[in-house]
PDB file of C-alpha atoms in Angstrom:
ATOM      1  CA  MET A   9     145.776  25.106 -89.270  1.00 37.00           C
ATOM      2  CA  LEU A  10     144.866  25.007 -85.587  1.00 36.00           C
ATOM      3  CA  LEU A  11     142.510  27.926 -86.130  1.00 33.00           C
ATOM      4  CA  ALA A  12     140.892  26.129 -89.066  1.00 34.00           C
ATOM      5  CA  TRP A  13     140.292  23.058 -86.897  1.00 30.00           C
ATOM      6  CA  ALA A  14     138.811  25.250 -84.166  1.00 31.00           C
ATOM      7  CA  VAL A  15     136.497  26.951 -86.663  1.00 32.00           C
ATOM      8  CA  LEU A  16     135.349  23.550 -87.913  1.00 32.00           C
ATOM      9  CA  GLY A  17     134.621  22.501 -84.348  1.00 34.00           C
ATOM     10  CA  VAL A  18     137.170  19.676 -84.300  1.00 34.00           C
ATOM     11  CA  GLN A  19     138.193  18.809 -80.776  1.00 35.00           C
ATOM     12  CA  LEU A  20     141.959  18.532 -80.464  1.00 36.00           C
ATOM     13  CA  ALA A  21     143.190  15.786 -78.191  1.00 41.00           C
ATOM     14  CA  THR A  22     146.243  16.243 -76.015  1.00 43.00           C
ATOM     15  CA  PRO A  23     149.239  15.404 -78.212  1.00 44.00           C
ATOM     16  CA  LYS A  24     151.332  12.312 -77.494  1.00 46.00           C
ATOM     17  CA  VAL A  25     154.985  13.238 -77.169  1.00 45.00           C
ATOM     18  CA  ALA A  26     158.017  10.997 -77.629  1.00 46.00           C
ATOM     19  CA  SER A  27     161.610  12.069 -77.716  1.00 48.00           C
ATOM     20  CA  GLY A  28     165.157  10.877 -77.974  1.00 48.00           C
ATOM     21  CA  PRO A  29     168.473  12.620 -77.521  1.00 45.00           C
ATOM     22  CA  PHE A  30     168.339  14.130 -80.998  1.00 45.00           C
ATOM     23  CA  TYR A  31     164.654  14.477 -81.833  1.00 49.00           C
ATOM     24  CA  ALA A  32     161.158  15.077 -80.544  1.00 51.00           C
ATOM     25  CA  ALA A  33     158.092  13.481 -82.085  1.00 51.00           C
ATOM     26  CA  THR A  34     154.594  14.714 -81.380  1.00 48.00           C
ATOM     27  CA  GLU A  35     151.522  12.786 -82.503  1.00 48.00           C
ATOM     28  CA  HIS A  36     148.523  15.079 -82.731  1.00 43.00           C
ATOM     29  CA  HIS A  37     144.826  14.539 -83.308  1.00 40.00           C
ATOM     30  CA  LEU A  38     143.919  12.912 -86.643  1.00 40.00           C
ATOM     31  CA  GLY A  39     147.165  10.938 -86.731  1.00 42.00           C
ATOM     32  CA  VAL A  40     149.487  13.807 -87.602  1.00 41.00           C
ATOM     33  CA  THR A  41     153.042  13.177 -86.415  1.00 44.00           C
ATOM     34  CA  ARG A  42     155.708  15.871 -86.417  1.00 50.00           C
ATOM     35  CA  TRP A  43     159.409  15.058 -85.973  1.00 51.00           C
ATOM     36  CA  GLU A  44     161.770  17.856 -85.036  1.00 51.00           C
ATOM     37  CA  ALA A  45     165.511  17.858 -84.564  1.00 48.00           C
ATOM     38  CA  ALA A  46     166.300  18.694 -80.953  1.00 45.00           C
ATOM     39  CA  PRO A  47     166.688  22.481 -80.627  1.00 46.00           C
ATOM     40  CA  ARG A  48     170.014  22.064 -78.822  1.00 41.00           C
ATOM     41  CA  LEU A  49     171.478  20.748 -82.072  1.00 41.00           C
ATOM     42  CA  GLY A  50     170.940  24.113 -83.742  1.00 43.00           C
ATOM     43  CA  LEU A  51     169.117  22.626 -86.714  1.00 42.00           C
ATOM     44  CA  ASP A  52     165.574  23.633 -87.567  1.00 44.00           C
ATOM     45  CA  ALA A  53     164.561  20.539 -89.517  1.00 47.00           C
ATOM     46  CA  TRP A  54     161.255  18.775 -89.421  1.00 47.00           C
ATOM     47  CA  THR A  55     158.933  16.411 -91.189  1.00 47.00           C
ATOM     48  CA  THR A  56     155.221  15.986 -90.708  1.00 42.00           C
ATOM     49  CA  LYS A  57     153.452  12.695 -91.360  1.00 42.00           C
ATOM     50  CA  PHE A  58     149.700  12.690 -91.875  1.00 38.00           C
ATOM     51  CA  ALA A  59     147.364   9.793 -91.139  1.00 38.00           C
ATOM     52  CA  SER A  60     146.785   9.471 -94.896  1.00 38.00           C
ATOM     53  CA  GLY A  61     150.452   8.563 -95.285  1.00 41.00           C
ATOM     54  CA  ASP A  62     151.306  11.875 -96.952  1.00 40.00           C
ATOM     55  CA  THR A  63     154.533  13.367 -95.687  1.00 41.00           C
ATOM     56  CA  VAL A  64     155.630  16.939 -95.937  1.00 42.00           C
ATOM     57  CA  GLY A  65     158.822  18.305 -94.680  1.00 46.00           C
ATOM     58  CA  ALA A  66     162.269  19.320 -95.516  1.00 41.00           C
ATOM     59  CA  LYS A  67     161.889  22.679 -93.870  1.00 45.00           C
ATOM     60  CA  ALA A  68     165.459  23.467 -93.159  1.00 43.00           C
ATOM     61  CA  THR A  69     166.407  26.999 -92.319  1.00 46.00           C
ATOM     62  CA  ALA A  70     169.875  25.531 -91.844  1.00 71.00           C
ATOM     63  CA  VAL A  71     171.383  23.389 -94.586  1.00 89.00           C
ATOM     64  CA  PRO A  72     171.840  19.774 -93.417  1.00 94.00           C
ATOM     65  CA  LYS A  73     175.312  18.948 -92.133  1.00 95.00           C
ATOM     66  CA  GLY A  74     177.846  17.973 -94.785  1.00 96.00           C
ATOM     67  CA  PHE A  75     176.619  20.416 -97.435  1.00 95.00           C
ATOM     68  CA  SER A  76     178.382  23.709 -98.142  1.00 94.00           C
ATOM     69  CA  SER A  77     175.225  25.557 -99.183  1.00 93.00           C
ATOM     70  CA  ALA A  78     171.560  25.183-100.080  1.00 93.00           C
ATOM     71  CA  ASP A  79     172.647  24.924-103.733  1.00 94.00           C
ATOM     72  CA  ASP A  80     175.038  22.087-102.872  1.00 96.00           C
ATOM     73  CA  PHE A  81     172.200  20.259-101.096  1.00 95.00           C
ATOM     74  CA  ALA A  82     169.868  20.852-104.071  1.00 94.00           C
ATOM     75  CA  ARG A  83     172.472  19.495-106.527  1.00 97.00           C
ATOM     76  CA  PHE A  84     172.992  16.410-104.355  1.00 97.00           C
ATOM     77  CA  GLY A  85     169.232  15.828-104.256  1.00 96.00           C
ATOM     78  CA  ALA A  86     168.905  16.212-108.022  1.00 97.00           C
ATOM     79  CA  ASP A  87     171.883  13.892-108.633  1.00 98.00           C
ATOM     80  CA  THR A  88     170.371  11.277-106.317  1.00 98.00           C
ATOM     81  CA  ARG A  89     166.962  11.427-107.974  1.00 98.00           C
ATOM     82  CA  ASP A  90     168.476  11.357-111.490  1.00 98.00           C
ATOM     83  CA  GLY A  91     170.631   8.363-110.563  1.00 98.00           C
ATOM     84  CA  LEU A  92     167.655   6.497-109.130  1.00 98.00           C
ATOM     85  CA  THR A  93     165.699   7.143-112.323  1.00 98.00           C
ATOM     86  CA  ARG A  94     168.611   5.901-114.478  1.00 98.00           C
ATOM     87  CA  ALA A  95     168.758   2.751-112.330  1.00 98.00           C
ATOM     88  CA  GLY A  96     165.060   2.138-113.017  1.00 97.00           C
ATOM     89  CA  TYR A  97     163.741   3.431-109.701  1.00 97.00           C
ATOM     90  CA  GLY A  98     162.077   6.696-110.674  1.00 96.00           C
ATOM     91  CA  ASN A  99     159.271   6.141-108.162  1.00 95.00           C
ATOM     92  CA  VAL A 100     161.616   6.120-105.153  1.00 98.00           C
ATOM     93  CA  GLU A 101     161.503   8.981-102.633  1.00 97.00           C
ATOM     94  CA  PRO A 102     165.036   9.624-101.267  1.00 98.00           C
ATOM     95  CA  ILE A 103     165.109  10.976 -97.711  1.00 97.00           C
ATOM     96  CA  LEU A 104     168.182  12.165 -95.799  1.00 96.00           C
ATOM     97  CA  GLN A 105     168.401  10.848 -92.231  1.00 95.00           C
ATOM     98  CA  GLY A 106     170.995  10.370 -89.523  1.00 92.00           C
ATOM     99  CA  SER A 107     173.594  12.778 -88.218  1.00 93.00           C
ATOM    100  CA  ALA A 108     173.383  15.041 -91.287  1.00 94.00           C
ATOM    101  CA  VAL A 109     169.876  15.909 -90.059  1.00 92.00           C
ATOM    102  CA  THR A 110     170.352  15.773 -86.287  1.00 90.00           C
ATOM    103  CA  GLY A 111     173.933  17.034 -86.134  1.00 91.00           C
ATOM    104  CA  GLN A 112     175.063  14.136 -83.948  1.00 89.00           C
ATOM    105  CA  SER A 113     175.603  10.395 -84.203  1.00 87.00           C
ATOM    106  CA  PHE A 114     172.668   8.436 -82.804  1.00 81.00           C
ATOM    107  CA  ARG A 115     175.005   5.741 -81.444  1.00 84.00           C
ATOM    108  CA  THR A 116     177.804   7.818 -79.936  1.00 86.00           C
ATOM    109  CA  GLY A 117     176.405  11.332 -79.603  1.00 87.00           C
ATOM    110  CA  GLN A 118     179.516  12.627 -81.362  1.00 90.00           C
ATOM    111  CA  ALA A 119     178.978  15.769 -83.450  1.00 92.00           C
ATOM    112  CA  PHE A 120     178.883  15.495 -87.237  1.00 93.00           C
ATOM    113  CA  ASP A 121     182.381  15.383 -88.794  1.00 91.00           C
ATOM    114  CA  VAL A 122     184.175  15.803 -85.459  1.00 93.00           C
ATOM    115  CA  GLY A 123     187.121  13.399 -85.237  1.00 90.00           C
ATOM    116  CA  ARG A 124     186.053  11.560 -88.384  1.00 92.00           C
ATOM    117  CA  VAL A 125     184.328  12.030 -91.733  1.00 95.00           C
ATOM    118  CA  SER A 126     180.639  11.356 -91.118  1.00 94.00           C
ATOM    119  CA  ASP A 127     178.504   9.528 -93.648  1.00 96.00           C
ATOM    120  CA  PHE A 128     175.165  10.305 -95.277  1.00 97.00           C
ATOM    121  CA  ASP A 129     172.269   7.951 -94.552  1.00 97.00           C
ATOM    122  CA  ILE A 130     169.597   7.980 -97.241  1.00 98.00           C
ATOM    123  CA  ALA A 131     166.275   6.210 -96.865  1.00 98.00           C
ATOM    124  CA  LEU A 132     164.877   5.017-100.196  1.00 98.00           C
ATOM    125  CA  ALA A 133     161.091   4.904 -99.819  1.00 98.00           C
ATOM    126  CA  SER A 134     159.278   2.647-102.277  1.00 98.00           C
ATOM    127  CA  PRO A 135     157.148  -0.466-101.815  1.00 98.00           C
ATOM    128  CA  GLU A 136     158.297  -1.739-105.225  1.00 98.00           C
ATOM    129  CA  LEU A 137     161.988  -1.351-104.382  1.00 98.00           C
ATOM    130  CA  LEU A 138     161.444  -3.051-101.022  1.00 98.00           C
ATOM    131  CA  GLN A 139     159.687  -5.953-102.783  1.00 98.00           C
ATOM    132  CA  ARG A 140     162.584  -6.188-105.269  1.00 98.00           C
ATOM    133  CA  ALA A 141     165.073  -6.296-102.389  1.00 98.00           C
ATOM    134  CA  GLN A 142     163.099  -9.059-100.699  1.00 98.00           C
ATOM    135  CA  SER A 143     162.912 -11.056-103.948  1.00 98.00           C
ATOM    136  CA  LEU A 144     166.722 -10.841-104.181  1.00 98.00           C
ATOM    137  CA  GLY A 145     167.071 -12.297-100.682  1.00 97.00           C
ATOM    138  CA  ILE A 146     167.947  -9.046 -98.932  1.00 98.00           C
ATOM    139  CA  GLY A 147     166.771  -9.352 -95.340  1.00 96.00           C
ATOM    140  CA  LEU A 148     163.931  -7.223 -94.021  1.00 96.00           C
ATOM    141  CA  ARG A 149     163.487  -5.721 -90.558  1.00 95.00           C
ATOM    142  CA  SER A 150     160.723  -4.099 -88.526  1.00 93.00           C
ATOM    143  CA  GLY A 151     158.102  -6.617 -89.587  1.00 94.00           C
ATOM    144  CA  GLY A 152     159.040  -6.352 -93.262  1.00 95.00           C
ATOM    145  CA  ALA A 153     158.809  -2.546 -93.429  1.00 97.00           C
ATOM    146  CA  ARG A 154     162.491  -1.886 -94.204  1.00 97.00           C
ATOM    147  CA  THR A 155     165.911  -3.322 -94.900  1.00 98.00           C
ATOM    148  CA  GLY A 156     169.030  -2.724 -92.887  1.00 96.00           C
ATOM    149  CA  PRO A 157     171.802  -0.633 -94.422  1.00 97.00           C
ATOM    150  CA  LEU A 158     172.520  -2.097 -97.859  1.00 98.00           C
ATOM    151  CA  SER A 159     175.822  -3.925 -98.278  1.00 98.00           C
ATOM    152  CA  ALA A 160     178.006  -3.686-101.391  1.00 97.00           C
ATOM    153  CA  ARG A 161     176.525  -7.015-102.519  1.00 98.00           C
ATOM    154  CA  ASP A 162     172.970  -5.703-101.981  1.00 98.00           C
ATOM    155  CA  LEU A 163     173.761  -2.523-103.928  1.00 98.00           C
ATOM    156  CA  GLN A 164     175.195  -4.566-106.806  1.00 98.00           C
ATOM    157  CA  ALA A 165     172.149  -6.857-106.930  1.00 98.00           C
ATOM    158  CA  LEU A 166     169.786  -3.870-106.989  1.00 98.00           C
ATOM    159  CA  GLY A 167     171.812  -1.968-109.596  1.00 98.00           C
ATOM    160  CA  LEU A 168     172.588   0.839-107.138  1.00 98.00           C
ATOM    161  CA  LYS A 169     176.315   0.283-106.594  1.00 98.00           C
ATOM    162  CA  ASP A 170     177.397   2.842-109.211  1.00 98.00           C
ATOM    163  CA  LEU A 171     174.999   5.450-107.823  1.00 98.00           C
ATOM    164  CA  ALA A 172     176.260   4.939-104.268  1.00 98.00           C
ATOM    165  CA  SER A 173     179.866   5.231-105.509  1.00 98.00           C
ATOM    166  CA  GLN A 174     179.150   8.372-107.549  1.00 98.00           C
ATOM    167  CA  LEU A 175     177.329  10.062-104.674  1.00 98.00           C
ATOM    168  CA  SER A 176     180.087   9.104-102.226  1.00 98.00           C
ATOM    169  CA  SER A 177     182.752  10.544-104.548  1.00 98.00           C
ATOM    170  CA  ARG A 178     180.762  13.722-105.096  1.00 96.00           C
ATOM    171  CA  ALA A 179     180.082  14.224-101.379  1.00 96.00           C
ATOM    172  CA  GLY A 180     183.544  13.189-100.185  1.00 97.00           C
ATOM    173  CA  ARG A 181     181.974  10.825 -97.667  1.00 97.00           C
ATOM    174  CA  GLU A 182     180.321   7.410 -97.609  1.00 98.00           C
ATOM    175  CA  VAL A 183     176.683   7.337 -98.708  1.00 98.00           C
ATOM    176  CA  ASN A 184     174.549   4.548 -97.242  1.00 98.00           C
ATOM    177  CA  PHE A 185     171.126   3.426 -98.435  1.00 98.00           C
ATOM    178  CA  MET A 186     168.340   1.694 -96.546  1.00 98.00           C
ATOM    179  CA  ILE A 187     164.999   0.812 -98.169  1.00 98.00           C
ATOM    180  CA  TYR A 188     161.602   1.517 -96.586  1.00 98.00           C
ATOM    181  CA  ASP A 189     158.112   0.547 -97.698  1.00 98.00           C
ATOM    182  CA  SER A 190     156.966   4.186 -97.641  1.00 96.00           C
ATOM    183  CA  ALA A 191     158.057   7.728 -96.881  1.00 95.00           C
ATOM    184  CA  ALA A 192     155.688   7.672 -93.902  1.00 93.00           C
ATOM    185  CA  THR A 193     157.501   4.674 -92.411  1.00 94.00           C
ATOM    186  CA  ALA A 194     160.913   6.264 -92.968  1.00 94.00           C
ATOM    187  CA  THR A 195     159.991   9.649 -91.532  1.00 92.00           C
ATOM    188  CA  GLY A 196     158.090   8.036 -88.676  1.00 90.00           C
ATOM    189  CA  ARG A 197     161.234   6.229 -87.602  1.00 89.00           C
ATOM    190  CA  ALA A 198     163.736   9.091 -87.457  1.00 89.00           C
ATOM    191  CA  PRO A 199     164.214  12.815 -88.077  1.00 91.00           C
ATOM    192  CA  SER A 200     164.288  13.209 -91.838  1.00 92.00           C
ATOM    193  CA  VAL A 201     164.640  15.704 -94.657  1.00 93.00           C
ATOM    194  CA  ALA A 202     163.411  14.820 -98.148  1.00 93.00           C
ATOM    195  CA  LEU A 203     166.102  15.354-100.768  1.00 94.00           C
ATOM    196  CA  PRO A 204     165.298  18.297-103.059  1.00 93.00           C
ATOM    197  CA  LYS A 205     163.902  17.615-106.524  1.00 90.00           C
TER     198      LYS A 205
END
């Protein structure tokens, strides 16, 4: 792609770089942002957000933490998407975030599943679902771009309690949902891997 931009005569600006203990984010010319899990975590996961709002990603040469194989991850993704469709949210884009992607807890730095059973954090990206949450009185954060982690009461009100329970049982760990207004907002906030279709 860099070669194509050079051939077209597009001047590339110096990228803006931001990082945290578990990720690096680079914003390039034309509003392209790339998140990468920190190499020291041993996970080659990334997402790329374009200025148009399109997001590509889920390159994972290593299966996210908590899954026994690529097939296990694919089944979990399909189950999540099927459950969202059954709940009436077929337009939602589910995105895995948190320590399953980075390999370590953001808060404590503790490695995934060391000394405890880690959870799965799933961002649900959909402006319609976010609007529904707001209409039900679920509080919004970040200027109205997302919710916090959904409580049992929130899940019940949104018709997602059964799905969260089924996914938690299947995975053998707690599954948490948070709603975002778009996939671009979710992936721009944290290292992310879209769940397989």
